[in-house]
Amino acid sequence: MQRKHTLFALAALAAVATTGLVTGCASRPTPADLDAQALAMIKASFRDQGIAKVDRLNQDLGQAACSADKPPSDDVALRVEAEALASIRWPAGGQYIGDWREGEKLAQNGRGMTWTDSSAAPSANGAQCYNCHQIGKQEISFGTIGPSLYNYGKMRGVKDVADPDSAPIVQYTWGKLWNSKAYAACSNMPRFGHARLLDEQQLRHLMALLLDPKSPVNQ
Amino acid sequence: MADPMRIRAQVAGDKATVRVLMSHEMETGLRKDAAGKAIPAWYIQEVSAKLNGKSVLTAEWGASVSKNPFLQFSVRGAKLGDKVAVTWKDNKGDTRTDEATVS
Amino acid sequence: MLNRRKMLSHSAQVATLLAGVGLLPRGAQAAYNAPAFEIKTMAELAKSLGGGTPTESKDVALTGPDIAENGAVVPIGVSTTLPGVKKLLLLVEENPSVLSAMFDVTDAVDANFSTRVKMGQSSNVYAVALMADGKVLFAQKEVKVTLGGCGG
Amino acid sequence: MKPFSWIVTALALAVSVGAPAQQKSAADGIAEYRRMLEDGNPAELFEAKGEDLWKTARGPKKATLQRCDLGLGPGVVKGAWVQMPRWFADTQRVQDLESRLLTCMETLQGFDAAEIAKTGFDKGEQATLAALAAWISAESRGQKLALPQAHAEEKRFFELGKRAFFFRGGPMDFSCASCHGEAGKRIRLQDLPDLTKNPGDGIGFAAWPAYRVSSGEMWSMQRRLNDCYRQQRFPYPGFASDVTIALGVYMGVNAQGAKSIAPALKR
């Protein structure tokens, strides 16, 4: 027991030492030092559990750029947005719209991708929409992290999703769902297509929920 | 061995308000564990209370009473220093009695 | 205010529930009344129709939230100011077993009990008073159960 | 605007569309529900258990925890919780309540701290930790958060915690700040405190440990953070790992001066 405790203390000391902060040494870490130390601390603090592996901590450009209490510089933000825009895969055969009923089910479903979920396949995932957005007005349990999407299509003048006049908003909506960072580098919204959270068919159903004039969202 | 209850009995006029928290799973028998096996029912079925040894309340509960149950009732004629005892018995036959002094 | 038709339908429901529970004909107490708690569905209850006609009464009170943030813990109070009450019952219509709790009222306690129940979904909740003269009085209220954070 | 009044407004608008006029708003209903639960928090059951466990001789060394130093000297429990996490000279570490209890259980009682840290929540000695945390936090109920920031390591942990708070990762790009970086937001109907500043008395850091009605369990701050990371879709944070302690320092220092209501009652 005593030995174990000593080891514990030694390990703690070693951790402090590697960060250049041996007790008695008064030098203040610089912000860059702290950034490196924080990263090392994060990597050392997590372990794999189920489908949630530690590689989820490896940040891409956008995640790293949006990991501070201040937004990134304009040029970095533009780079993130350009990369995100280029990543969008447009739907096969130009088929953008599915069934809003299926879309509503997905929007209600907040499951998926946690270490208690058994599969990371899109079929196991919900779209989580109501966690952050108001959508259909009959659901009163909705979040407010994102804007209200009630009347999303109607307010944007979509009377017929197949009408060429609707094409810009239809494409923007698909792009936003596929990779939200294309339009705002540090958007809070998950990249449903890019991160393979949802497949094309599921995205079509969400498109219908938002844009189909028959969807309750547009009543 | 079940954990003790928390009983508060406070005088309010000519009676005492009794609030009881019981430590119990109140398992319905309808839930399944992670492996898909049904979790057996385990819940308090009978609750009774005595004031200075004399029965004042009996109740029967189903499995739909919440986990770690709460019960509030008022005992007439209870005075400072009186003893309120509460007893529960569950479907496995386990039972527990705790007592509080009216304050 | 409830209109008359709605009121009657509530009365019928409570009568059905009580008949299923076996409370109306039966007055015995003694041991735990297990059959009373085994009622699973409204359909099952309908089979064993019988007993008196419960009436909604302003003298019976049911307290509970309009909306429960979590169905695992729904605070409910049942009470009556009427003399001659023998039992107070707490029923949740949409639960697998409709009867949640049954309190024997003695002269030593107020006919006023509060507890917390689990609700699988939004449901009507009933406070039912069984009176010494055989009358059955009730109060009812709908409690909505919302979906919690993150839905998962 | 206070988050609450904001929600009332938003919901009143949402509900008024087609709903009967006499109906209360959903937010009023939820507020009423929470008020009804205030009296009789099952956390009390765990407080009683925790006090008992503190005073009972247990473990291979058959000793109590009554000589455990939570930062205010051996055996001093009152007021200790609102000053944690803090620097401990004997372990040369910044420790939160749970990691400090692990140290005490190992040194005083002879338990294997690493083994307890690996144990699943609510099982074995983890259940002990949850009950101890309930009682110890209750002994500071009503006191204001006052985390020391004098030691260089305490300051460094604040900086590391801040960086961890804003660290985005996982398949959904979430950080702690995604949900807790702005005031007046909700997930579904849950209010989300802004943890980058003092969110007020008894909110956020000043409310945990808490009894969770959804699971009927007592949750320590460690468990709360663990579930945050689960829902953030991150990998699994080690129990009492540095990232969890650093986040505790960051949230606690931000909420400096807020009154603790722990152990609270939560959805």
XYZ file of C-alpha atoms in Angstrom:
741
model
C 0.000 0.000 0.000
C 2.734 2.391 1.027
C 4.667 1.539 -2.105
C 1.663 2.140 -4.293
C 1.083 5.502 -2.723
C 4.704 6.511 -3.257
C 4.423 5.544 -6.886
C 1.277 7.595 -7.161
C 3.027 10.648 -5.721
C 6.072 10.076 -7.923
C 3.902 9.880 -11.000
C 2.264 13.131 -10.012
C 5.632 14.762 -9.516
C 6.830 13.451 -12.849
C 3.790 14.939 -14.540
C 4.500 18.282 -12.970
C 8.166 18.045 -13.858
C 7.526 17.354 -17.522
C 5.469 20.498 -17.723
C 8.451 22.510 -16.491
C 6.870 23.374 -13.171
C 8.924 21.642 -10.531
C 7.937 23.020 -7.147
C 10.066 25.997 -6.305
C 10.605 26.986 -9.899
C 8.692 30.230 -10.240
C 8.723 30.706 -13.984
C 5.201 31.367 -15.290
C 4.078 29.184 -18.191
C 3.392 31.119 -21.382
C 0.022 30.776 -23.119
C 1.674 28.524 -25.697
C 3.106 26.348 -22.906
C -0.371 26.093 -21.418
C -1.882 25.147 -24.782
C 0.603 22.299 -25.098
C 0.094 21.236 -21.484
C -3.697 21.260 -21.881
C -3.463 19.082 -24.967
C -1.166 16.631 -23.187
C -3.490 16.602 -20.172
C -6.532 15.899 -22.344
C -4.784 13.074 -24.207
C -3.686 11.518 -20.924
C -7.088 11.787 -19.252
C -9.290 9.804 -21.645
C -9.465 6.154 -22.639
C -11.354 4.076 -25.207
C -14.826 2.943 -24.207
C -17.025 1.013 -26.629
C -17.322 2.832 -29.937
C -15.878 6.021 -28.423
C -12.135 5.737 -29.011
C -9.437 8.226 -28.034
C -8.876 9.107 -31.699
C -11.977 11.288 -31.274
C -9.624 13.722 -29.546
C -7.575 14.246 -32.722
C -8.780 17.614 -33.928
C -9.115 18.648 -37.533
C -8.440 22.210 -38.684
C -11.897 23.505 -37.829
C -12.125 21.876 -34.421
C -8.711 23.214 -33.427
C -9.519 26.678 -34.781
C -12.754 26.855 -32.757
C -11.370 25.633 -29.419
C -10.828 28.936 -27.643
C -12.981 31.532 -25.924
C -12.414 33.776 -28.937
C -13.244 33.037 -32.561
C -10.375 32.341 -34.969
C -8.917 35.077 -37.182
C -10.804 35.862 -40.394
C -8.310 34.143 -42.663
C -8.394 30.936 -40.604
C -12.199 31.051 -40.533
C -12.312 31.474 -44.312
C -9.990 28.499 -44.758
C -12.167 26.349 -42.515
C -15.276 27.379 -44.439
C -13.669 26.771 -47.829
C -12.511 23.292 -46.799
C -15.957 22.514 -45.432
C -17.711 23.729 -48.578
C -15.434 21.576 -50.723
C -16.270 18.552 -48.569
C -20.006 18.625 -49.276
C -21.285 15.693 -51.286
C -24.435 16.574 -53.162
C -27.147 13.924 -53.218
C -27.129 11.169 -55.817
C -29.328 11.944 -58.832
C -30.148 15.406 -57.475
C -32.680 13.792 -55.126
C -32.935 16.216 -52.228
C -36.290 15.471 -50.658
C -37.531 12.438 -48.716
C -40.445 11.884 -46.319
C -41.076 14.523 -43.652
C -42.657 11.913 -41.353
C -39.365 10.049 -41.228
C -37.644 13.386 -40.814
C -39.729 14.195 -37.750
C -38.800 10.835 -36.185
C -35.118 11.532 -36.793
C -35.452 15.062 -35.437
C -36.961 13.704 -32.214
C -34.280 11.051 -31.801
C -31.330 12.233 -29.725
C -29.447 8.972 -29.645
C -26.196 7.863 -31.155
C -22.385 7.915 -31.059
C -21.937 7.773 -27.277
C -19.886 5.102 -25.546
C -23.138 3.456 -24.452
C -24.320 3.070 -28.065
C -23.369 -0.214 -29.681
C -23.031 0.923 -33.286
C -21.690 4.052 -34.948
C -23.615 3.338 -38.172
C -25.927 6.137 -39.347
C -28.889 3.756 -38.950
C -28.233 3.770 -35.187
C -28.229 7.559 -34.963
C -30.868 10.199 -34.486
C -30.557 13.716 -35.868
C -30.988 15.364 -32.437
C -32.690 18.434 -33.979
C -35.133 19.155 -31.129
C -32.268 19.235 -28.627
C -31.333 22.634 -30.051
C -34.133 23.858 -32.335
C -37.818 24.504 -32.312
C -39.193 22.699 -35.370
C -42.769 21.443 -35.425
C -44.878 23.678 -33.217
C -46.670 20.806 -31.478
C -43.445 19.703 -29.775
C -43.026 21.993 -26.778
C -39.880 20.286 -25.492
C -37.313 21.910 -27.763
C -33.921 23.494 -27.230
C -32.768 26.992 -28.027
C -29.070 26.645 -28.809
C -29.951 26.963 -32.493
C -32.565 29.222 -34.100
C -36.212 28.211 -34.427
C -36.826 26.262 -37.619
C -40.593 26.545 -37.425
C -41.877 27.623 -40.844
C -38.347 27.174 -42.215
C -39.408 26.541 -45.806
C -42.480 28.754 -45.759
C -40.559 31.797 -44.535
C -38.057 31.288 -47.308
C -40.834 31.202 -49.887
C -40.573 27.517 -50.801
C -43.921 26.596 -52.377
C -42.629 23.692 -54.455
C -39.311 22.042 -53.692
C -38.894 21.052 -57.373
C -39.337 24.650 -58.588
C -35.987 26.034 -59.884
C -36.687 29.161 -57.809
C -36.329 26.987 -54.717
C -32.996 25.532 -55.810
C -30.691 27.942 -53.919
C -32.410 27.398 -50.562
C -32.710 23.647 -51.183
C -28.988 23.400 -51.912
C -27.998 25.651 -49.027
C -30.058 23.515 -46.632
C -28.454 20.317 -47.880
C -25.012 21.886 -47.519
C -25.819 23.117 -44.011
C -26.906 19.634 -42.944
C -23.931 17.971 -44.631
C -21.293 20.324 -43.244
C -22.533 23.290 -41.245
C -19.013 24.700 -41.058
C -19.208 25.610 -44.761
C -21.312 28.630 -43.807
C -19.949 29.407 -40.327
C -16.519 28.117 -39.329
C -17.399 27.640 -35.671
C -21.048 26.630 -36.017
C -22.300 24.629 -33.020
C -24.117 22.253 -35.353
C -22.715 18.763 -36.000
C -21.586 17.971 -39.548
C -24.182 15.299 -40.191
C -23.037 14.233 -43.644
C -19.329 14.938 -43.379
C -18.938 13.150 -40.032
C -21.063 10.214 -41.319
C -23.629 10.725 -38.569
C -26.487 10.361 -41.059
C -26.671 8.871 -44.524
C -28.070 10.517 -47.660
C -31.516 9.022 -47.245
C -31.796 10.242 -43.659
C -30.694 13.708 -44.767
C -33.403 13.696 -47.457
C -35.997 13.036 -44.761
C -34.724 15.995 -42.731
C -34.799 18.132 -45.890
C -38.455 17.186 -46.336
C -39.229 18.043 -42.722
C -37.769 21.521 -43.207
C -38.806 22.293 -46.791
C -41.802 20.228 -47.870
C -44.845 22.540 -47.886
C -46.861 19.598 -46.538
C -44.542 19.173 -43.536
C -46.047 20.395 -40.237
C -43.029 22.680 -39.988
C -44.506 24.772 -42.815
C -48.128 24.819 -41.676
C -29.834 -4.659 5.114
C -31.742 -1.667 3.977
C -30.489 1.817 4.685
C -32.259 3.892 7.328
C -35.169 6.174 6.520
C -35.094 9.897 7.070
C -38.112 10.972 9.106
C -38.931 14.534 10.053
C -41.943 15.178 12.265
C -42.704 18.806 12.962
C -45.456 20.215 15.101
C -47.855 22.518 13.302
C -50.719 23.545 15.592
C -52.525 20.539 17.037
C -50.857 18.077 14.689
C -47.462 17.048 13.358
C -46.467 17.011 9.730
C -44.433 13.889 9.015
C -42.131 13.681 5.995
C -40.468 10.374 5.251
C -37.791 9.430 2.759
C -37.190 5.697 2.333
C -34.176 4.138 0.711
C -35.553 1.599 -1.763
C -35.086 0.624 -5.409
C -38.838 0.327 -6.137
C -38.058 -1.873 -9.131
C -41.200 -2.453 -11.205
C -40.262 -5.829 -12.669
C -40.945 -4.407 -16.132
C -37.439 -3.173 -16.875
C -34.623 -5.085 -18.548
C -30.925 -4.936 -17.736
C -28.175 -4.240 -20.297
C -28.117 -7.923 -21.267
C -31.859 -7.891 -21.964
C -32.764 -9.896 -18.862
C -35.827 -8.785 -16.926
C -34.983 -7.126 -13.621
C -37.183 -8.747 -10.959
C -39.789 -6.652 -9.184
C -38.662 -5.334 -5.809
C -40.772 -2.724 -4.142
C -42.346 -1.615 -0.898
C -45.904 -2.956 -0.556
C -46.932 -1.910 2.908
C -46.241 1.209 4.904
C -47.475 1.892 8.408
C -46.954 4.554 11.026
C -47.365 4.638 14.792
C -47.580 7.517 17.235
C -46.158 6.528 20.631
C -46.734 2.877 19.725
C -50.333 3.307 18.568
C -51.121 2.642 14.900
C -52.214 5.774 13.027
C -51.740 4.904 9.376
C -51.559 1.920 7.064
C -51.034 2.125 3.333
C -50.544 -0.262 0.427
C -48.275 0.646 -2.443
C -47.684 -0.620 -5.943
C -44.433 -0.724 -7.904
C -45.200 2.623 -9.516
C -44.249 4.601 -6.434
C -40.929 6.322 -7.260
C -37.497 5.028 -6.292
C -36.355 6.222 -2.858
C -39.990 6.994 -1.943
C -41.250 10.122 -0.277
C -44.354 10.193 1.908
C -45.973 13.075 3.728
C -48.899 12.919 6.140
C -50.159 14.681 9.252
C -50.759 13.050 12.628
C -53.468 14.614 14.758
C -52.833 15.312 18.420
C -49.083 14.813 18.188
C -47.043 16.905 20.646
C -43.410 17.852 21.062
C -41.365 14.880 22.149
C -43.839 12.280 20.866
C -42.381 9.364 18.937
C -43.377 8.699 15.343
C -42.324 5.301 14.010
C -42.607 4.324 10.361
C -42.360 0.780 9.041
C -42.187 -0.520 5.502
C -42.317 -4.049 4.163
C -41.370 -5.001 0.601
C -42.407 -7.834 -1.703
C -39.346 -9.867 -0.699
C -40.450 -9.730 2.921
C -37.683 -7.324 3.896
C -38.810 -4.770 6.440
C -37.434 -1.734 8.213
C -38.656 0.489 11.046
C -37.254 3.887 11.979
C -38.364 6.378 14.563
C -38.238 10.125 14.953
C -39.094 12.510 17.761
C -41.668 15.190 17.051
C -39.927 18.559 17.111
C -65.187 23.417 -15.977
C -65.961 19.959 -17.184
C -69.065 19.567 -19.245
C -71.581 16.926 -18.316
C -70.632 14.432 -20.996
C -66.979 14.554 -20.085
C -67.856 14.242 -16.440
C -69.873 11.096 -17.090
C -67.085 9.579 -19.077
C -64.689 10.218 -16.228
C -67.150 8.601 -13.823
C -67.343 5.542 -16.019
C -63.596 5.321 -16.158
C -63.194 5.498 -12.431
C -65.939 2.902 -11.962
C -64.122 0.618 -14.373
C -60.827 1.132 -12.643
C -62.294 0.455 -9.234
C -64.208 -2.592 -10.330
C -61.026 -4.015 -11.777
C -59.219 -3.309 -8.596
C -61.864 -5.273 -6.774
C -62.418 -2.546 -4.275
C -66.066 -1.839 -4.663
C -67.499 -5.162 -3.554
C -64.648 -5.925 -1.220
C -64.156 -4.260 2.123
C -61.570 -6.515 3.660
C -58.175 -5.147 4.531
C -55.820 -7.572 6.329
C -53.021 -8.603 3.977
C -51.606 -6.858 0.908
C -54.250 -6.704 -1.771
C -52.041 -8.005 -4.574
C -54.804 -8.418 -7.224
C -55.603 -4.719 -6.889
C -52.134 -3.883 -8.135
C -52.074 -6.380 -10.979
C -54.388 -4.533 -13.325
C -52.427 -3.975 -16.513
C -54.703 -2.389 -19.080
C -57.952 -0.571 -19.392
C -59.219 -3.500 -21.476
C -58.606 -5.957 -18.672
C -60.359 -3.645 -16.305
C -63.376 -3.393 -18.561
C -63.919 -7.135 -18.157
C -64.673 -6.849 -14.506
C -67.179 -3.994 -14.577
C -69.336 -3.491 -11.555
C -69.888 -1.513 -8.399
C -71.153 1.943 -7.681
C -70.998 5.087 -9.703
C -68.063 7.278 -8.816
C -68.844 10.935 -8.994
C -66.486 13.788 -9.421
C -66.417 15.889 -6.288
C -65.059 19.293 -5.426
C -64.432 17.980 -1.927
C -61.757 15.599 -3.142
C -58.482 17.195 -4.193
C -55.617 16.033 -6.319
C -52.451 18.089 -6.406
C -49.791 17.513 -8.996
C -47.884 19.375 -11.665
C -49.413 20.115 -15.085
C -46.129 19.031 -16.601
C -43.599 16.619 -15.147
C -40.055 17.235 -16.217
C -39.328 13.607 -15.533
C -41.812 10.767 -15.406
C -39.653 8.876 -12.912
C -40.703 11.233 -10.146
C -44.116 12.891 -10.267
C -45.218 14.517 -7.007
C -48.901 13.834 -6.292
C -51.084 14.668 -3.316
C -54.522 13.212 -2.541
C -56.850 14.673 0.051
C -60.404 15.303 1.094
C -62.042 17.513 3.684
C -65.129 15.304 3.952
C -65.811 13.388 7.156
C -66.371 9.653 6.847
C -63.660 8.830 4.366
C -62.274 5.304 4.732
C -59.668 5.102 2.014
C -57.848 7.465 -0.293
C -56.480 6.062 -3.551
C -54.051 7.328 -6.124
C -54.552 6.040 -9.691
C -52.547 6.649 -12.861
C -54.676 5.710 -15.849
C -51.929 4.982 -18.380
C -49.612 3.029 -16.087
C -49.314 -0.768 -16.522
C -50.867 -1.079 -13.075
C -53.303 1.756 -12.588
C -53.319 1.684 -8.790
C -50.270 3.359 -7.268
C -51.129 3.798 -3.624
C -53.996 3.196 -1.235
C -54.148 4.878 2.183
C -56.389 3.820 5.074
C -57.734 6.909 6.742
C -58.092 6.823 10.537
C -59.198 9.473 13.009
C -55.539 9.859 13.965
C -54.419 11.305 10.619
C -55.590 13.962 8.188
C -57.076 12.587 4.975
C -54.186 14.184 3.134
C -51.222 12.270 1.753
C -48.414 13.199 -0.610
C -46.068 10.877 -2.418
C -44.290 10.580 -5.761
C -45.068 8.175 -8.555
C -43.565 6.962 -11.800
C -45.451 7.730 -14.991
C -44.501 6.055 -18.254
C -46.302 8.681 -20.297
C -48.729 11.577 -20.043
C -51.880 10.418 -18.281
C -54.930 11.269 -16.268
C -54.283 10.891 -12.573
C -57.144 10.269 -10.116
C -57.604 10.822 -6.406
C -60.413 8.563 -5.239
C -62.121 8.700 -1.847
C -64.007 5.634 -0.624
C -66.571 6.846 1.893
C -68.039 5.001 4.877
C -71.534 5.269 3.363
C -70.395 3.508 0.181
C -70.085 6.600 -1.963
C -67.116 6.882 -4.261
C -65.871 10.385 -4.983
C -62.996 11.437 -7.142
C -60.900 14.263 -8.518
C -58.832 14.019 -11.662
C -56.121 15.895 -13.451
C -54.015 15.371 -16.534
C -50.254 15.325 -16.025
C -48.063 15.699 -19.100
C -44.706 13.966 -19.087
C -42.077 15.680 -21.216
C -39.084 14.196 -22.937
C -35.946 15.015 -21.028
C -32.676 16.546 -22.124
C -30.999 15.138 -25.215
C -33.724 12.519 -25.637
C -31.185 9.833 -24.982
C -32.501 39.158 -19.218
C -32.610 36.311 -16.735
C -32.667 32.966 -18.514
C -35.839 32.003 -16.803
C -37.946 34.943 -17.848
C -36.584 34.489 -21.313
C -37.837 30.923 -21.442
C -41.198 31.920 -20.107
C -41.522 34.396 -22.934
C -40.363 31.951 -25.572
C -42.639 29.211 -24.372
C -45.592 31.464 -23.864
C -45.259 32.355 -27.521
C -44.847 28.741 -28.560
C -47.763 27.468 -26.534
C -50.121 30.291 -27.355
C -50.282 29.081 -30.949
C -53.492 27.111 -30.976
C -53.335 26.063 -27.313
C -56.246 26.822 -24.990
C -55.787 30.257 -23.508
C -56.228 29.170 -19.901
C -53.378 26.688 -20.109
C -50.260 27.570 -18.173
C -47.059 27.892 -20.153
C -44.811 24.846 -20.230
C -42.142 26.754 -18.323
C -44.604 27.666 -15.562
C -45.558 24.017 -15.384
C -41.954 22.871 -15.108
C -41.224 25.524 -12.464
C -44.245 24.323 -10.493
C -43.031 20.718 -10.801
C -39.611 21.637 -9.460
C -41.141 23.543 -6.533
C -43.228 20.509 -5.608
C -40.087 18.392 -5.385
C -38.102 20.838 -3.267
C -39.336 19.408 0.002
C -37.911 15.957 0.490
C -34.773 15.571 -1.569
C -33.685 11.902 -1.488
C -30.108 13.222 -1.365
C -30.779 13.335 2.387
C -30.668 9.542 2.445
C -27.180 9.654 0.972
C -26.052 12.418 3.323
C -26.956 10.237 6.296
C -25.163 7.293 4.752
C -22.109 9.411 3.935
C -21.794 10.738 7.468
C -21.987 7.207 8.752
C -19.314 6.004 6.310
C -16.992 8.868 7.313
C -17.175 7.819 10.954
C -17.064 4.048 10.485
C -13.801 2.117 10.721
C -13.445 0.429 7.329
C -10.952 -0.968 4.837
C -7.843 -3.154 5.345
C -6.609 -0.776 8.055
C -9.985 -0.679 9.828
C -9.801 3.075 10.184
C -12.290 5.907 9.893
C -11.871 8.937 7.640
C -12.018 11.311 10.584
C -8.347 12.282 10.129
C -8.823 12.990 6.415
C -7.586 16.461 5.456
C -9.918 18.048 2.914
C -7.848 21.211 2.826
C -8.819 22.846 6.108
C -6.889 20.477 8.354
C -7.400 16.844 9.424
C -11.038 16.056 10.086
C -12.421 19.498 9.199
C -15.436 18.959 6.966
C -17.504 22.121 7.371
C -16.629 24.596 4.640
C -14.160 22.278 2.919
C -16.322 21.545 -0.118
C -16.657 25.170 -1.255
C -12.860 25.464 -1.404
C -12.255 22.489 -3.676
C -10.521 21.625 -5.971
C -7.340 22.963 -4.334
C -3.615 22.275 -4.003
C -2.543 19.589 -1.517
C 1.077 19.634 -0.417
C 1.175 15.993 0.703
C 0.242 14.642 -2.712
C 1.750 17.574 -4.627
C -1.422 17.746 -6.682
C -4.489 19.846 -7.238
C -7.348 17.581 -6.125
C -11.104 17.750 -6.202
C -13.265 16.218 -3.488
C -13.427 12.786 -5.079
C -9.708 12.495 -5.843
C -8.938 13.739 -2.329
C -11.244 11.120 -0.846
C -9.409 8.472 -2.878
C -6.161 9.641 -1.284
C -7.675 9.449 2.205
C -9.251 6.056 1.600
C -5.864 4.766 0.450
C -3.625 6.323 3.082
C -5.956 6.098 6.084
C -8.056 3.039 5.336
C -5.729 1.046 3.093
C -8.033 0.850 0.074
C -6.494 0.687 -3.411
C -7.293 4.100 -4.915
C -6.536 3.042 -8.494
C -8.879 0.093 -8.108
C -11.717 2.326 -6.861
C -11.097 4.790 -9.700
C -11.569 1.917 -12.162
C -14.800 0.716 -10.538
C -18.080 1.570 -12.266
C -20.222 4.341 -10.795
C -22.613 3.306 -8.021
C -20.784 0.006 -7.485
C -18.673 -1.010 -4.491
C -16.553 1.799 -3.080
C -17.779 4.166 -5.805
C -21.138 4.131 -4.017
C -19.230 5.017 -0.848
C -17.628 7.977 -2.625
C -21.002 9.248 -3.846
C -22.479 9.104 -0.338
C -19.409 10.752 1.194
C -19.578 13.520 -1.421
C -23.271 14.054 -0.602
C -22.562 14.500 3.109
C -19.381 16.526 2.754
C -20.986 18.938 0.287
C -24.039 19.228 2.563
C -21.727 20.369 5.364
C -20.990 23.471 3.242
C -24.611 24.111 2.251
C -25.328 27.826 1.984
C -21.654 28.788 1.926
C -20.130 30.682 -0.957
C -17.696 29.089 -3.370
C -14.223 30.274 -2.409
C -11.643 28.221 -4.270
C -8.078 29.207 -3.421
C -6.020 30.478 -6.350
C -2.828 31.383 -4.519
C -0.721 28.402 -5.512
C 0.867 28.385 -8.971
C -0.593 24.953 -9.657
C -4.098 26.157 -8.781
C -3.688 28.982 -11.283
C -2.250 26.611 -13.864
C -5.149 24.190 -13.423
C -7.586 27.062 -13.999
C -5.843 27.796 -17.307
C -5.800 24.124 -18.286
C -9.447 23.765 -17.319
C -10.383 26.736 -19.445
C -8.663 25.185 -22.438
C -10.354 21.839 -21.793
C -13.712 23.630 -21.535
C -13.370 25.047 -25.042
C -11.733 21.946 -26.555
C -13.796 20.730 -29.498
C -13.645 17.157 -30.615
C -15.545 13.970 -31.288
C -17.891 13.148 -34.156
C -20.241 16.031 -33.297
C -17.592 18.743 -32.760
C -18.871 19.500 -29.265
C -16.980 21.186 -26.456
C -18.273 21.990 -22.968
C -18.812 25.486 -24.332
C -21.204 24.221 -27.032
C -23.877 23.926 -24.339
C -22.511 25.959 -21.440
C -20.822 28.935 -23.110
C -23.785 31.272 -23.357
C -26.562 32.312 -20.973
C -30.269 31.676 -21.569
C -30.000 28.542 -23.700
C -31.722 25.196 -23.336
C -31.415 21.599 -24.491
C -35.014 20.469 -24.919
C -36.527 22.012 -21.756
C -33.347 21.886 -19.684
C -31.863 25.250 -18.808
C -28.157 25.377 -19.543
C -26.090 27.481 -17.157
C -23.319 29.605 -18.647
C -20.308 28.133 -16.874
C -17.809 30.632 -18.278
C -18.960 33.059 -15.582
C -20.822 32.963 -12.279
C -24.235 31.566 -13.236
C -25.695 32.467 -9.817
C -26.366 30.879 -6.442
C -27.011 27.153 -6.551
C -26.606 26.858 -10.312
C -24.065 24.770 -12.191
C -20.962 24.000 -10.136
C -22.732 25.182 -6.962
C -25.439 22.490 -7.339
C -23.389 19.284 -7.540
C -23.339 16.640 -6.107
C -27.019 16.156 -6.800
C -29.721 13.505 -6.647
C -30.795 12.678 -10.192
C -34.470 11.847 -10.314
C -34.143 10.340 -13.807
C -31.948 7.526 -12.535
C -32.664 7.751 -8.795
C -28.953 7.984 -8.157
C -26.631 10.256 -6.255
C -24.212 11.891 -8.670
C -20.938 13.494 -7.684
C -19.379 16.217 -9.846
C -17.103 13.532 -11.265
C -20.107 11.581 -12.430
C -21.765 14.707 -13.818
C -18.663 15.467 -15.877
C -18.466 11.861 -16.995
C -22.006 12.069 -18.371
C -21.291 15.438 -19.995
C -18.433 13.835 -21.862
C -20.624 10.871 -22.810
C -23.164 13.216 -24.327
C -20.370 15.229 -25.893
C -19.555 11.948 -27.675
C -16.027 12.019 -26.299
C -14.052 8.959 -25.198
C -14.201 8.024 -21.498
C -12.628 10.418 -18.976
C -10.710 8.629 -16.238
C -12.269 9.002 -12.780
C -10.449 11.856 -11.014
C -8.299 12.399 -14.114
C -6.555 15.755 -14.496
C -8.991 17.001 -17.137
C -11.936 16.529 -14.765
C -10.119 18.254 -11.906
C -8.980 21.138 -14.126
C -12.581 21.632 -15.302
C -13.652 21.702 -11.663
C -11.150 24.467 -10.936
C -12.287 26.444 -13.991
C -16.011 26.179 -13.212
C -15.530 26.676 -9.476
C -13.359 29.768 -9.833
C -15.755 31.220 -12.412
C -18.609 30.736 -9.946
C -16.625 32.213 -7.039
C -19.058 33.759 -4.557
C -22.061 31.680 -5.637
C -23.865 29.969 -2.763
C -23.699 26.196 -2.758
C -26.988 24.295 -2.525
C -25.329 20.898 -2.940
C -26.455 18.229 -2.756
C -29.234 19.486 -5.013
C -32.124 17.725 -6.755
C -31.833 17.434 -10.522
C -33.994 16.103 -13.289
